[in-house]
Coordinates of C-alpha atoms in Angstrom, one line a residue:
M183 CA 43.6 18.9 -26.5
E184 CA 44.0 19.8 -22.7
K185 CA 40.5 21.0 -22.5
A186 CA 39.2 17.8 -23.9
L187 CA 40.9 15.7 -21.5
I188 CA 39.9 17.7 -18.4
A189 CA 36.2 17.4 -19.5
A190 CA 36.5 14.0 -20.3
D191 CA 38.0 13.3 -16.8
A192 CA 35.0 15.0 -15.0
V193 CA 32.4 13.4 -17.2
S194 CA 33.5 10.2 -16.6
G195 CA 32.6 10.8 -13.0
L196 CA 29.2 11.8 -13.6
L197 CA 28.7 8.6 -15.9
V198 CA 30.2 6.1 -13.3
A199 CA 27.8 8.0 -10.6
C200 CA 24.4 7.9 -12.9
A201 CA 25.2 4.0 -13.4
L202 CA 25.6 3.4 -9.9
V203 CA 22.1 4.8 -8.9
M204 CA 20.7 2.5 -12.0
P205 CA 18.7 -0.7 -10.6
S206 CA 21.3 -2.7 -12.2
K207 CA 24.3 -0.5 -11.7
K208 CA 25.1 -0.8 -15.1
L209 CA 26.2 1.7 -17.9
E210 CA 24.0 0.2 -20.2
E211 CA 20.9 1.6 -18.5
V212 CA 22.2 5.2 -18.7
K213 CA 20.9 7.5 -21.1
I214 CA 21.6 11.1 -22.5
S215 CA 18.5 12.2 -20.7
T216 CA 19.4 10.8 -17.5
L217 CA 22.9 12.4 -17.8
N218 CA 21.2 15.9 -18.7
K219 CA 19.1 15.7 -15.8
K220 CA 21.7 14.7 -13.1
F221 CA 24.2 17.3 -14.6
K222 CA 21.5 19.7 -13.7
Q223 CA 21.3 18.4 -10.1
K224 CA 24.0 20.3 -8.0
D225 CA 23.3 17.8 -5.2
F226 CA 24.0 14.8 -7.2
A227 CA 27.5 13.8 -7.7
R228 CA 28.8 16.7 -5.9
N229 CA 32.4 16.0 -6.5
V230 CA 32.0 16.2 -10.3
D231 CA 33.1 19.5 -11.5
R232 CA 30.5 20.9 -13.9
N233 CA 32.3 23.9 -15.2
R234 CA 34.9 21.2 -16.2
I235 CA 32.3 19.4 -18.4
N236 CA 31.2 22.6 -19.8
F237 CA 34.8 22.9 -21.5
C238 CA 33.4 20.6 -24.1
E239 CA 31.6 23.6 -25.4
E240 CA 34.9 25.6 -26.0
I241 CA 36.1 22.8 -28.0
G242 CA 33.1 22.8 -30.3
L243 CA 30.8 20.3 -28.8
S244 CA 27.4 20.4 -27.1
K245 CA 26.9 18.9 -23.9
E246 CA 24.4 16.5 -25.4
K247 CA 27.0 15.5 -28.1
F248 CA 29.8 15.0 -25.5
F249 CA 27.7 12.9 -23.3
E250 CA 26.8 10.7 -26.1
I251 CA 30.5 10.2 -27.1
A252 CA 31.5 9.8 -23.3
L253 CA 28.8 7.3 -22.9
N254 CA 29.5 5.0 -25.9
G255 CA 33.3 5.1 -25.1
L256 CA 32.9 4.0 -21.4
K257 CA 30.1 1.4 -22.6
K258 CA 33.1 0.0 -24.7
I259 CA 35.0 -0.7 -21.6
S260 CA 32.3 -1.1 -19.2
Q261 CA 33.2 -5.1 -18.5
T262 CA 36.6 -4.1 -17.5
L263 CA 35.3 -1.2 -15.5
G264 CA 32.7 -3.5 -13.6
I265 CA 29.7 -1.4 -14.3

């Protein structure tokens, strides 16, 4: 559970950063392919610890599946977050 929480905290930063570079600045535009691309760019969202996101693999989730779960979760509360 601890690793899942650490990974979730880190991926939320990546998700918000991806949303903020979209033309509408909304999570609705963010796609899994965008997350994969931005994850690999070390100069994008520099404060996001990619090693912490990789904890998802230690709990049995691929990065793509983890991105999907995290994105869908944040989309549900996007109005509250304002993104």
